[in-house]
Coordinates of N, CA and C in Angstrom, one line a residue:
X1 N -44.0 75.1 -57.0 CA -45.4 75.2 -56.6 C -46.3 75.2 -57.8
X2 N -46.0 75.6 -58.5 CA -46.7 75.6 -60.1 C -47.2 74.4 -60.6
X3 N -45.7 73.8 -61.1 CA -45.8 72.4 -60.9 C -46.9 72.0 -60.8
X4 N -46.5 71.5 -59.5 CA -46.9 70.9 -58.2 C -48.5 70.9 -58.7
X5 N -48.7 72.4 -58.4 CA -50.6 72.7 -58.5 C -50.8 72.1 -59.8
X6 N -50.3 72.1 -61.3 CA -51.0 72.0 -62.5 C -51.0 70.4 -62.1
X7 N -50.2 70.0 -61.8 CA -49.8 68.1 -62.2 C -51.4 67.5 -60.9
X8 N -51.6 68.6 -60.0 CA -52.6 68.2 -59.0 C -54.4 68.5 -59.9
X9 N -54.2 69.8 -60.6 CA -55.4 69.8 -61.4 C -55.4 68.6 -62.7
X10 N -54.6 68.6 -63.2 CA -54.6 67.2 -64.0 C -54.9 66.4 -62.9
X11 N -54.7 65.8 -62.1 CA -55.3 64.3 -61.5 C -56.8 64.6 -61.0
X12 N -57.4 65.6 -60.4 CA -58.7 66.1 -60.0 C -59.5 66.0 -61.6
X13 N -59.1 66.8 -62.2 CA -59.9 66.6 -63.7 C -60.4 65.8 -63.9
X14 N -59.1 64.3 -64.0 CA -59.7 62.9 -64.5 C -60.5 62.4 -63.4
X15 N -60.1 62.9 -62.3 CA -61.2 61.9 -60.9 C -62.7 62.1 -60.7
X16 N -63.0 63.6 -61.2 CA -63.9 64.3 -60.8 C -65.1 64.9 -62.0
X17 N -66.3 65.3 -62.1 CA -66.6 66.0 -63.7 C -66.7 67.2 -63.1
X18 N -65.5 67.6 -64.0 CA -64.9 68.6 -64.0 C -66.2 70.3 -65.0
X19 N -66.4 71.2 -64.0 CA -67.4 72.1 -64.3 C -66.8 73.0 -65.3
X20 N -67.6 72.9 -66.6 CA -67.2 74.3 -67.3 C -67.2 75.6 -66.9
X21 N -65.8 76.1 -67.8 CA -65.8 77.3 -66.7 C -66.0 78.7 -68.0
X22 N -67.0 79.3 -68.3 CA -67.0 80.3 -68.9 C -67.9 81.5 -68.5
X23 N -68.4 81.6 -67.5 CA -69.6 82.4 -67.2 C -69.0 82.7 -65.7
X24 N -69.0 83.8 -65.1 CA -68.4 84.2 -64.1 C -69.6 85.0 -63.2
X25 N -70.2 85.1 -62.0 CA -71.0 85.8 -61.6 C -69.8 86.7 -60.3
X26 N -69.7 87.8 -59.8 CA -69.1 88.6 -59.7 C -69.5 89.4 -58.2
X27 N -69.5 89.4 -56.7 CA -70.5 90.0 -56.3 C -69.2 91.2 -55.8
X28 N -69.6 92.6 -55.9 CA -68.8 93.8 -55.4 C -68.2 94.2 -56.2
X29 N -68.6 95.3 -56.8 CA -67.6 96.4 -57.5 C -66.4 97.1 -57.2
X30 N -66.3 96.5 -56.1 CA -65.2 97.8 -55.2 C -63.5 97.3 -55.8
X31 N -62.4 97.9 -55.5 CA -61.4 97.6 -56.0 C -61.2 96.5 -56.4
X32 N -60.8 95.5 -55.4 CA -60.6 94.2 -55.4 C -61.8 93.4 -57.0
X33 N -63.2 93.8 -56.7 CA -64.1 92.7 -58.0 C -63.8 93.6 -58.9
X34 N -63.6 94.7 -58.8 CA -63.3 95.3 -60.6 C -62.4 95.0 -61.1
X35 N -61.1 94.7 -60.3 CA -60.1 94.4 -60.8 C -59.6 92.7 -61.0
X36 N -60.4 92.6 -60.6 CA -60.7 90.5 -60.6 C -61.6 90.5 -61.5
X37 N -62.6 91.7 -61.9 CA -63.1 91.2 -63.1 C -62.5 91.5 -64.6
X38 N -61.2 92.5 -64.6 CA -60.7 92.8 -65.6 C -59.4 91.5 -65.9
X39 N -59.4 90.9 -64.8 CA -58.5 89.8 -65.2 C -59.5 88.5 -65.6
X40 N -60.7 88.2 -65.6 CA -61.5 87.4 -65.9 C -61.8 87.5 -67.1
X41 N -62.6 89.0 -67.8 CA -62.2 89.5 -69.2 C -61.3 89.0 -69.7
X42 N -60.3 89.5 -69.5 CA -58.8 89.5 -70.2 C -58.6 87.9 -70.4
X43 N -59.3 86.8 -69.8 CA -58.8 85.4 -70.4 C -59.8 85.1 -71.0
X44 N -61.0 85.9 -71.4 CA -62.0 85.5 -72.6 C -63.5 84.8 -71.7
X45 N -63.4 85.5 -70.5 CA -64.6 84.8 -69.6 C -65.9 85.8 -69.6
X46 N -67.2 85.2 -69.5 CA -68.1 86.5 -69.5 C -68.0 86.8 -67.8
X47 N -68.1 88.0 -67.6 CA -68.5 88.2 -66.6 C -69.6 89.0 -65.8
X48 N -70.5 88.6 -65.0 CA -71.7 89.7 -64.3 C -71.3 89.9 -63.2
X49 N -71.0 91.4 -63.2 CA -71.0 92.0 -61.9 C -72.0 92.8 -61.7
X50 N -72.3 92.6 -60.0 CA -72.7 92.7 -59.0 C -72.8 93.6 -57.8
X51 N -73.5 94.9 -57.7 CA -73.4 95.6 -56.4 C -75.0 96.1 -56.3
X52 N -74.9 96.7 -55.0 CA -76.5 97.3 -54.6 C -76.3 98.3 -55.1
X53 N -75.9 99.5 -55.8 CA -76.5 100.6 -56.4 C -75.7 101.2 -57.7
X54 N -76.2 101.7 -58.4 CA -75.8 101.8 -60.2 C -74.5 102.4 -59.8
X55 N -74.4 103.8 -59.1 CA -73.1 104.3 -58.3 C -71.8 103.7 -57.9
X56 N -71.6 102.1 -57.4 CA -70.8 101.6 -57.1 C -70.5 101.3 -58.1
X57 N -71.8 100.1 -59.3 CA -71.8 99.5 -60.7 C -70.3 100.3 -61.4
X58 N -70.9 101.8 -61.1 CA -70.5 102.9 -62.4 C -68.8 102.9 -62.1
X59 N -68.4 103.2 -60.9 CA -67.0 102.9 -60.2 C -66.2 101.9 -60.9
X60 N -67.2 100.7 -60.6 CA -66.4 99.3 -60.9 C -66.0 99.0 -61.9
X61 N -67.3 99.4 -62.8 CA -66.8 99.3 -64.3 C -65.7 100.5 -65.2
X62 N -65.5 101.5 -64.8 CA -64.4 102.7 -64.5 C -62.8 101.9 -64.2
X63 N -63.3 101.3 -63.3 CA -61.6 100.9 -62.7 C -61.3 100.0 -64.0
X64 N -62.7 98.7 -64.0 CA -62.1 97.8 -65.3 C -61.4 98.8 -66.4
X65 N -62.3 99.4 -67.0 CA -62.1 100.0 -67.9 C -61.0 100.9 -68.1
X66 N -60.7 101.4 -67.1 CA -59.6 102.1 -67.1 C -58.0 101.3 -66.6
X67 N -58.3 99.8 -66.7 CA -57.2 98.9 -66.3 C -57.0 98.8 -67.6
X68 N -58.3 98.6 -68.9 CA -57.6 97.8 -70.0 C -57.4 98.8 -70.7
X69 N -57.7 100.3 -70.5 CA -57.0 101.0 -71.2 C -55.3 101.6 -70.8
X70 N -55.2 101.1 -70.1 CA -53.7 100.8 -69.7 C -52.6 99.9 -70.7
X71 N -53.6 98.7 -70.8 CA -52.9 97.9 -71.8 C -53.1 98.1 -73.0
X72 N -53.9 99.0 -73.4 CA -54.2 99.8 -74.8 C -53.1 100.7 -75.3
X73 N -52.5 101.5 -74.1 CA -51.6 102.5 -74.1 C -50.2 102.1 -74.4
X74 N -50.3 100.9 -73.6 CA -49.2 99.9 -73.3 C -48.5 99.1 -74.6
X75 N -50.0 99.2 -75.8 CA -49.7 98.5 -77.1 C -49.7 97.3 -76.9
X76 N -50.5 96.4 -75.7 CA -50.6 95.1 -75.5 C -51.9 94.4 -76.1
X77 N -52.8 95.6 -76.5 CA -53.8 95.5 -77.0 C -53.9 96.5 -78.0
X78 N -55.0 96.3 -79.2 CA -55.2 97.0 -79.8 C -57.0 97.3 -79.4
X79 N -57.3 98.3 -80.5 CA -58.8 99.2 -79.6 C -59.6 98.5 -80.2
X80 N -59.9 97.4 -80.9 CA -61.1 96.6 -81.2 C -60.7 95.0 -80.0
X81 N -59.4 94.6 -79.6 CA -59.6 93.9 -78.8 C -60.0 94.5 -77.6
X82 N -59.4 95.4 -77.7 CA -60.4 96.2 -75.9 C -61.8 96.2 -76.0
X83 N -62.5 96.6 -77.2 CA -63.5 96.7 -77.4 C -64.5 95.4 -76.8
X84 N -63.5 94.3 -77.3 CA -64.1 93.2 -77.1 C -63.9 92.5 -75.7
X85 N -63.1 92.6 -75.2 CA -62.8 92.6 -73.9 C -63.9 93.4 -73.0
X86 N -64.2 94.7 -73.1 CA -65.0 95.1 -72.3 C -66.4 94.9 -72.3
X87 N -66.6 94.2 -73.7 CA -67.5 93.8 -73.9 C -68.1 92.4 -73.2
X88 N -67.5 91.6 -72.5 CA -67.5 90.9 -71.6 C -68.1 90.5 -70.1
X89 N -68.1 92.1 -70.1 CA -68.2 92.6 -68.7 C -69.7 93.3 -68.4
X90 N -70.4 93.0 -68.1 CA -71.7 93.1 -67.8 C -72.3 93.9 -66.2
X91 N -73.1 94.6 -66.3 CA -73.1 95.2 -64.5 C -74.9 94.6 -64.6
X92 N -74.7 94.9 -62.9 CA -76.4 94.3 -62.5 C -76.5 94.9 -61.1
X93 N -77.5 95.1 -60.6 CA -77.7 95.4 -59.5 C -78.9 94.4 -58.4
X94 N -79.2 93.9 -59.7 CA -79.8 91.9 -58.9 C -79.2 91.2 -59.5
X95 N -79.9 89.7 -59.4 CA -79.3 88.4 -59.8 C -79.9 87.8 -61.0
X96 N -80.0 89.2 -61.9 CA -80.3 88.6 -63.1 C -78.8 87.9 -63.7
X97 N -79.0 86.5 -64.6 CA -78.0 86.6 -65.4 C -77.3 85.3 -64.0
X98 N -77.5 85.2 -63.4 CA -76.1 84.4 -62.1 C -76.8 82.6 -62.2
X99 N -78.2 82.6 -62.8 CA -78.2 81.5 -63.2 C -77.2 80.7 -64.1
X100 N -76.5 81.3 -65.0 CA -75.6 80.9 -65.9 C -74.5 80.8 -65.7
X101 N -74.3 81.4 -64.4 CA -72.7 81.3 -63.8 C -72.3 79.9 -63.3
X102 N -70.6 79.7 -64.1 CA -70.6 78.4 -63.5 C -69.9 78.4 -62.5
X103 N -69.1 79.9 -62.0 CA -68.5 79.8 -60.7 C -69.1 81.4 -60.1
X104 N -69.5 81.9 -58.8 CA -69.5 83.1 -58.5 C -68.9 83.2 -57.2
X105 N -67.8 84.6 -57.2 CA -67.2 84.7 -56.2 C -67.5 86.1 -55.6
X106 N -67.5 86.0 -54.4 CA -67.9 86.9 -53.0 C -67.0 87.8 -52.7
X107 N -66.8 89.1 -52.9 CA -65.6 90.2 -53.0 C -66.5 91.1 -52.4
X108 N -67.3 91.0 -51.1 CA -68.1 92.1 -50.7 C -67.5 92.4 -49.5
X109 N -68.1 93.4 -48.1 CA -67.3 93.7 -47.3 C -67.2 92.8 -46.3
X110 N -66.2 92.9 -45.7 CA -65.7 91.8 -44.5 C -66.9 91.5 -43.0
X111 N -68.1 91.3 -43.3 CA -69.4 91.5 -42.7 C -69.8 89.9 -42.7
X112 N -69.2 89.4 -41.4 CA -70.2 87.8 -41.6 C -71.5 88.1 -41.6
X113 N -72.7 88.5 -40.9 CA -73.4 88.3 -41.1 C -74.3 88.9 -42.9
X114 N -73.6 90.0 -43.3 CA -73.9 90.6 -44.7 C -73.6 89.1 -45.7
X115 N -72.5 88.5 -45.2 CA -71.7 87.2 -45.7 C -72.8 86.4 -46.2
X116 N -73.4 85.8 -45.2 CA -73.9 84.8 -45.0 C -75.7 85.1 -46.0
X117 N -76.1 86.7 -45.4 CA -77.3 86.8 -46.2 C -77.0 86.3 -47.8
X118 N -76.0 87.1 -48.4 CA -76.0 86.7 -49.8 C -75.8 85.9 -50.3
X119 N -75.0 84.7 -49.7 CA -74.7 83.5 -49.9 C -76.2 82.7 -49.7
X120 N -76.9 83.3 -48.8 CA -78.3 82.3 -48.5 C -79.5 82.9 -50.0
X121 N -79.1 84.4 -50.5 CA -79.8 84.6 -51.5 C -78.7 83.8 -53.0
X122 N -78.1 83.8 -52.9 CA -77.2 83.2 -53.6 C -77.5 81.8 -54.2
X123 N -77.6 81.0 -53.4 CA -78.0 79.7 -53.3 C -79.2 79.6 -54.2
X124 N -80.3 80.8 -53.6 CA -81.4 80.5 -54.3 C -81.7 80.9 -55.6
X125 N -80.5 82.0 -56.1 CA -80.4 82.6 -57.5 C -79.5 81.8 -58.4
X126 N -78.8 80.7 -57.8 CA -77.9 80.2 -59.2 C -78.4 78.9 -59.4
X127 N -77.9 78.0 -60.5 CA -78.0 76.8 -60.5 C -77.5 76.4 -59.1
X128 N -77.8 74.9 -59.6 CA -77.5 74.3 -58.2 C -76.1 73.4 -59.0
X129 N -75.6 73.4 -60.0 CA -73.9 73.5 -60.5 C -73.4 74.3 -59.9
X130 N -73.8 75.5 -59.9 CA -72.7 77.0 -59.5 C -71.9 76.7 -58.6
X131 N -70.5 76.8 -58.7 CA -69.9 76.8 -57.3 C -70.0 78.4 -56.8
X132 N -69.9 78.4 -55.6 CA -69.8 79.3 -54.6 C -68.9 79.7 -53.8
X133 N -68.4 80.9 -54.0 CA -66.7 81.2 -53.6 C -66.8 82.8 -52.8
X134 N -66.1 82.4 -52.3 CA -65.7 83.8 -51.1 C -64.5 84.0 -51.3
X135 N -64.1 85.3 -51.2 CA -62.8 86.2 -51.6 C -61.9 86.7 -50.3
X136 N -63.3 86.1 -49.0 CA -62.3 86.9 -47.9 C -61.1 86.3 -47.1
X137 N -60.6 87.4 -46.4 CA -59.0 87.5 -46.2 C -59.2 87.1 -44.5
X138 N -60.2 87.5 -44.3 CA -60.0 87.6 -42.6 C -61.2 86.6 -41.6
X139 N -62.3 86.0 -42.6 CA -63.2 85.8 -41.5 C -63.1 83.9 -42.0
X140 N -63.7 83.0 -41.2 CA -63.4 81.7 -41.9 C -65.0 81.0 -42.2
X141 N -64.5 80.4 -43.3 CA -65.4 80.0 -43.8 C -66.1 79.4 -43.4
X142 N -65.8 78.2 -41.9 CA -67.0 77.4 -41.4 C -68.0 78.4 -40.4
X143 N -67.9 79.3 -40.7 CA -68.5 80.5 -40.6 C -69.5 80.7 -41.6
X144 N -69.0 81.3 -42.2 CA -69.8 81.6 -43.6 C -71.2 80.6 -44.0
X145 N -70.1 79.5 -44.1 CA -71.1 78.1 -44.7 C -72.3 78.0 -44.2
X146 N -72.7 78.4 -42.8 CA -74.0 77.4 -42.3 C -75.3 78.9 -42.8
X147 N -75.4 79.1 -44.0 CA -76.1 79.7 -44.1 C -76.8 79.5 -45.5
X148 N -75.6 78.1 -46.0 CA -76.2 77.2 -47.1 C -76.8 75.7 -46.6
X149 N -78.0 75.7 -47.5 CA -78.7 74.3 -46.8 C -77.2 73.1 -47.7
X150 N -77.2 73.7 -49.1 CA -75.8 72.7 -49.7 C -74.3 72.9 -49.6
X151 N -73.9 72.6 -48.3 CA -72.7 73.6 -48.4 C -71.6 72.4 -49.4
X152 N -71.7 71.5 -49.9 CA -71.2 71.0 -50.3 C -69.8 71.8 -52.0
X153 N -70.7 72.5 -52.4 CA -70.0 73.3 -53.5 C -69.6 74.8 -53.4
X154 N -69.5 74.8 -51.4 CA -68.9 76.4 -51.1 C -67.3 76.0 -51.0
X155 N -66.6 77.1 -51.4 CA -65.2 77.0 -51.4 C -64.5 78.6 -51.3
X156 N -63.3 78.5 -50.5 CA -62.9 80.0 -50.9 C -61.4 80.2 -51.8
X157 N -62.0 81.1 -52.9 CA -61.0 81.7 -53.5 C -60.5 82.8 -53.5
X158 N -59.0 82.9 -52.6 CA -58.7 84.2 -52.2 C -57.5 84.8 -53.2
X159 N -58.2 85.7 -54.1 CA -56.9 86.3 -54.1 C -56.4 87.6 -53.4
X160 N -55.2 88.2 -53.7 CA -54.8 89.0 -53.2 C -54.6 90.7 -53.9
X161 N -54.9 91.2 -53.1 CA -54.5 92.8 -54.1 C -53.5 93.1 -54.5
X162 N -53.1 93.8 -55.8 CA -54.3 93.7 -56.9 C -54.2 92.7 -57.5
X163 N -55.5 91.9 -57.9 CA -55.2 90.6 -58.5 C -55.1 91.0 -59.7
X164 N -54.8 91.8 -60.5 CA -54.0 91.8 -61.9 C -52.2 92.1 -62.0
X165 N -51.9 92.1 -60.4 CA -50.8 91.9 -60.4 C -50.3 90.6 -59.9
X166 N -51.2 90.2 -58.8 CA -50.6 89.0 -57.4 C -50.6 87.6 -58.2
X167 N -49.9 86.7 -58.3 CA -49.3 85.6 -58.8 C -50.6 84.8 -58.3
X168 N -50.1 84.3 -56.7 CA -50.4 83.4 -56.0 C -51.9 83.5 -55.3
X169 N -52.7 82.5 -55.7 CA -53.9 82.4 -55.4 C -54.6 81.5 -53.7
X170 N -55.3 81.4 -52.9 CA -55.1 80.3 -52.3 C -56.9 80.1 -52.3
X171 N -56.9 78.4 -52.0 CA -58.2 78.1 -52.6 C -58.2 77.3 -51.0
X172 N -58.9 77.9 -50.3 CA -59.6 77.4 -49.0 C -60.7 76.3 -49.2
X173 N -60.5 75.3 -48.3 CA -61.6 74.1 -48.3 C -62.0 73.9 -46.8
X174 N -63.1 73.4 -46.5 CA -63.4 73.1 -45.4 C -64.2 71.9 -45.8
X175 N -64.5 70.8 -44.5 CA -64.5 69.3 -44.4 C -65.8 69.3 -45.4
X176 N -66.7 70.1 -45.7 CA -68.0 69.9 -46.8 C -67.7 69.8 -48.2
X177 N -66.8 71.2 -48.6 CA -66.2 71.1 -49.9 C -66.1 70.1 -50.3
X178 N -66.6 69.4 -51.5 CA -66.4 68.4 -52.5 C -65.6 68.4 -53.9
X179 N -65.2 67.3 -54.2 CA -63.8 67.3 -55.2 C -64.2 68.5 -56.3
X180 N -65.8 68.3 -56.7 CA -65.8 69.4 -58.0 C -65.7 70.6 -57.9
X181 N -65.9 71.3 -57.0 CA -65.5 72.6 -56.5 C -64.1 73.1 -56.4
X182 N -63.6 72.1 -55.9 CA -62.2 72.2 -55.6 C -61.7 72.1 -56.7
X183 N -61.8 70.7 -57.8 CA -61.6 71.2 -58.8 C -61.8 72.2 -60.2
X184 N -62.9 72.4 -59.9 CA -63.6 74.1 -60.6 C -62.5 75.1 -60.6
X185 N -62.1 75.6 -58.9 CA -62.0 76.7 -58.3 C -60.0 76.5 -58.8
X186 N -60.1 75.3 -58.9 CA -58.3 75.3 -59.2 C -58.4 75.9 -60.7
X187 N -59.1 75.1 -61.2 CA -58.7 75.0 -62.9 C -59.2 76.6 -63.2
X188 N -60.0 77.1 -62.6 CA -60.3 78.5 -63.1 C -58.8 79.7 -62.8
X189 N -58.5 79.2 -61.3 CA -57.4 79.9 -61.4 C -56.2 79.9 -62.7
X190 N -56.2 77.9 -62.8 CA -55.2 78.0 -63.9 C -55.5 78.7 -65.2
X191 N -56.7 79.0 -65.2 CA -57.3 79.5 -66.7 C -57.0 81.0 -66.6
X192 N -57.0 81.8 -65.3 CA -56.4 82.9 -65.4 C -54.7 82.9 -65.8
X193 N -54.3 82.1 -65.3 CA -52.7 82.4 -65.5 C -52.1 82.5 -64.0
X194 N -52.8 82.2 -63.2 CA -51.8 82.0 -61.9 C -52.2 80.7 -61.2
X195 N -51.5 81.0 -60.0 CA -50.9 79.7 -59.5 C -51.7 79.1 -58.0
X196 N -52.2 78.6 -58.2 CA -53.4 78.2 -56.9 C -52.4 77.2 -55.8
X197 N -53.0 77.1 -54.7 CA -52.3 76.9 -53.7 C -53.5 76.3 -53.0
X198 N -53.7 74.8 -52.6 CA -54.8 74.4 -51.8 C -54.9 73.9 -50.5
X199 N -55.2 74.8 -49.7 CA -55.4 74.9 -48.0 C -56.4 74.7 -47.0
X200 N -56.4 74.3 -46.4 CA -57.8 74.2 -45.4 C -58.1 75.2 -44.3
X201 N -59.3 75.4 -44.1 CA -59.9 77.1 -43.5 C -59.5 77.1 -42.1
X202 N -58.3 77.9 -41.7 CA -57.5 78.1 -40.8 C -57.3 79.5 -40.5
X203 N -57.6 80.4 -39.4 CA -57.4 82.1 -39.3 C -55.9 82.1 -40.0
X204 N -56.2 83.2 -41.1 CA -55.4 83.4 -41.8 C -54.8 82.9 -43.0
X205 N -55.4 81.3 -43.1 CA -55.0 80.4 -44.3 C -53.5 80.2 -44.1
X206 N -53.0 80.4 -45.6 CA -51.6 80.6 -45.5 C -50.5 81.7 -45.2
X207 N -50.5 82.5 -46.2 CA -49.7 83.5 -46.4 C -49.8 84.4 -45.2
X208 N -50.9 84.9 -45.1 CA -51.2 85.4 -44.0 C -50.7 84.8 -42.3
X209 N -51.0 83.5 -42.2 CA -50.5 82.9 -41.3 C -49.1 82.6 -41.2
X210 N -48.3 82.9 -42.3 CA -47.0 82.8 -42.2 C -46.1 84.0 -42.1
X211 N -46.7 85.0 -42.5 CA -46.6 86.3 -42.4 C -46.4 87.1 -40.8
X212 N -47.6 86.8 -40.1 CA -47.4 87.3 -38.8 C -46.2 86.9 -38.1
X213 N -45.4 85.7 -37.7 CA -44.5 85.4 -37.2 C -43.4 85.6 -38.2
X214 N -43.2 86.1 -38.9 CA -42.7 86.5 -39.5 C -42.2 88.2 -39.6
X215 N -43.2 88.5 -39.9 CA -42.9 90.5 -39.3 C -42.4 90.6 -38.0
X216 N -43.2 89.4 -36.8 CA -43.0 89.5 -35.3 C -41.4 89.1 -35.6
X217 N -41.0 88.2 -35.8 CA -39.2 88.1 -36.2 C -38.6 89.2 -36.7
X218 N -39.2 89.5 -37.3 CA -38.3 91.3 -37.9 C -38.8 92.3 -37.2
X219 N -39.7 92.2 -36.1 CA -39.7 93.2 -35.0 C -38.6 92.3 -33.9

């Protein structure tokens, strides 16, 4: 499956212009984006994170920080690369800064209609490059989408908890999604170090979908 995904981002690359990926916009502090943003850090990406109040901000950036002092302890790093690392990581509590993002992903609560507001304020705070990515597990994205007038560069990138542990990524598309998104959303996973998997927006996607009849077999 590795493979498979790199040899597929190599042929999208050359088909498509392919979006620089250094600038990360971030929305939700809560487990899940703190810890998706300490793995974005860790491969040399800037990142702006995103919540409504300094209190959540203060959390999120806590968990980062206390992920890469793990690998400090660990002797995987030394204390001026951490330095630098954390230094990466940026908090906001608007959409300053998300103009420059060349990908931002949606890690807020499982709320279509919360969904859809941010993505419609979204739209209007980033370039019109930005791709636009959702993190969720449970709701589907031809949902989500009609709350962009461009839905053409929405896509979902789901990882899984904790993404500084979970390998496998899956990158949801629905019939709008266009090649450069899809390509964006792969190659960024490959720039983290894991392994993307590309599916079409189905209750449950993959894993999940394969999962249920699956426990129901072991009941």
């Amino acid at each position: 499956l590795r493979d498979e995904s790199k040899k597929w981002a190599e042929e999208a690359a050359g088909s498509v212009d392919k979006p620089k990926l250094s600038h990360v916009g971030l929305l939700g502090a809560g487990t899940m984006g703190a810890s998706l943003a300490k793995v974005m850090i860790d491969k040399g990406l800037t990142v702006r994170l995103k919540d409504v109040s300094p209190e959540a901000l203060s959390k999120g950036l806590k968990t980062a920080h206390d992920l890469i002092k793990k690998d400090l302890k660990r002797k995987k790093i030394n204390q001026r690369e951490a330095d630098a690392i954390f230094a990466r990581l940026t908090p906001t509590t608007d959409y300053s800064g998300f103009k420059h993002a060349d990908v931002v992903i949606e890690a807020i609560l499982e709320d279509l209609d919360l969904k859809r507001r941010v993505f419609k304020d979204l739209e209007n705070a980033c370039s019109p490059e930005t791709i636009l990515a959702t993190n969720t597990s449970s709701l589907r994205l031809k949902d989500i989408v009609t709350a962009l007038d461009k839905p053409e560069r929405f896509i979902g990138i789901h990882f899984f908890n904790p993404p500084h542990k979970m390998q496998l990524v899956e990158i949801v598309t629905i019939d709008s999604t266009n090649d450069r998104a899809i390509a964006g959303a792969v190659a960024l996973v490959h720039k983290l170090g894991k392994t993307p998997v590309v599916v079409k927006d189905c209750p449950g996607f993959l894993v999940n979908r394969l999962l249920t009849p699956y426990m129901n077999e072991a009941g």
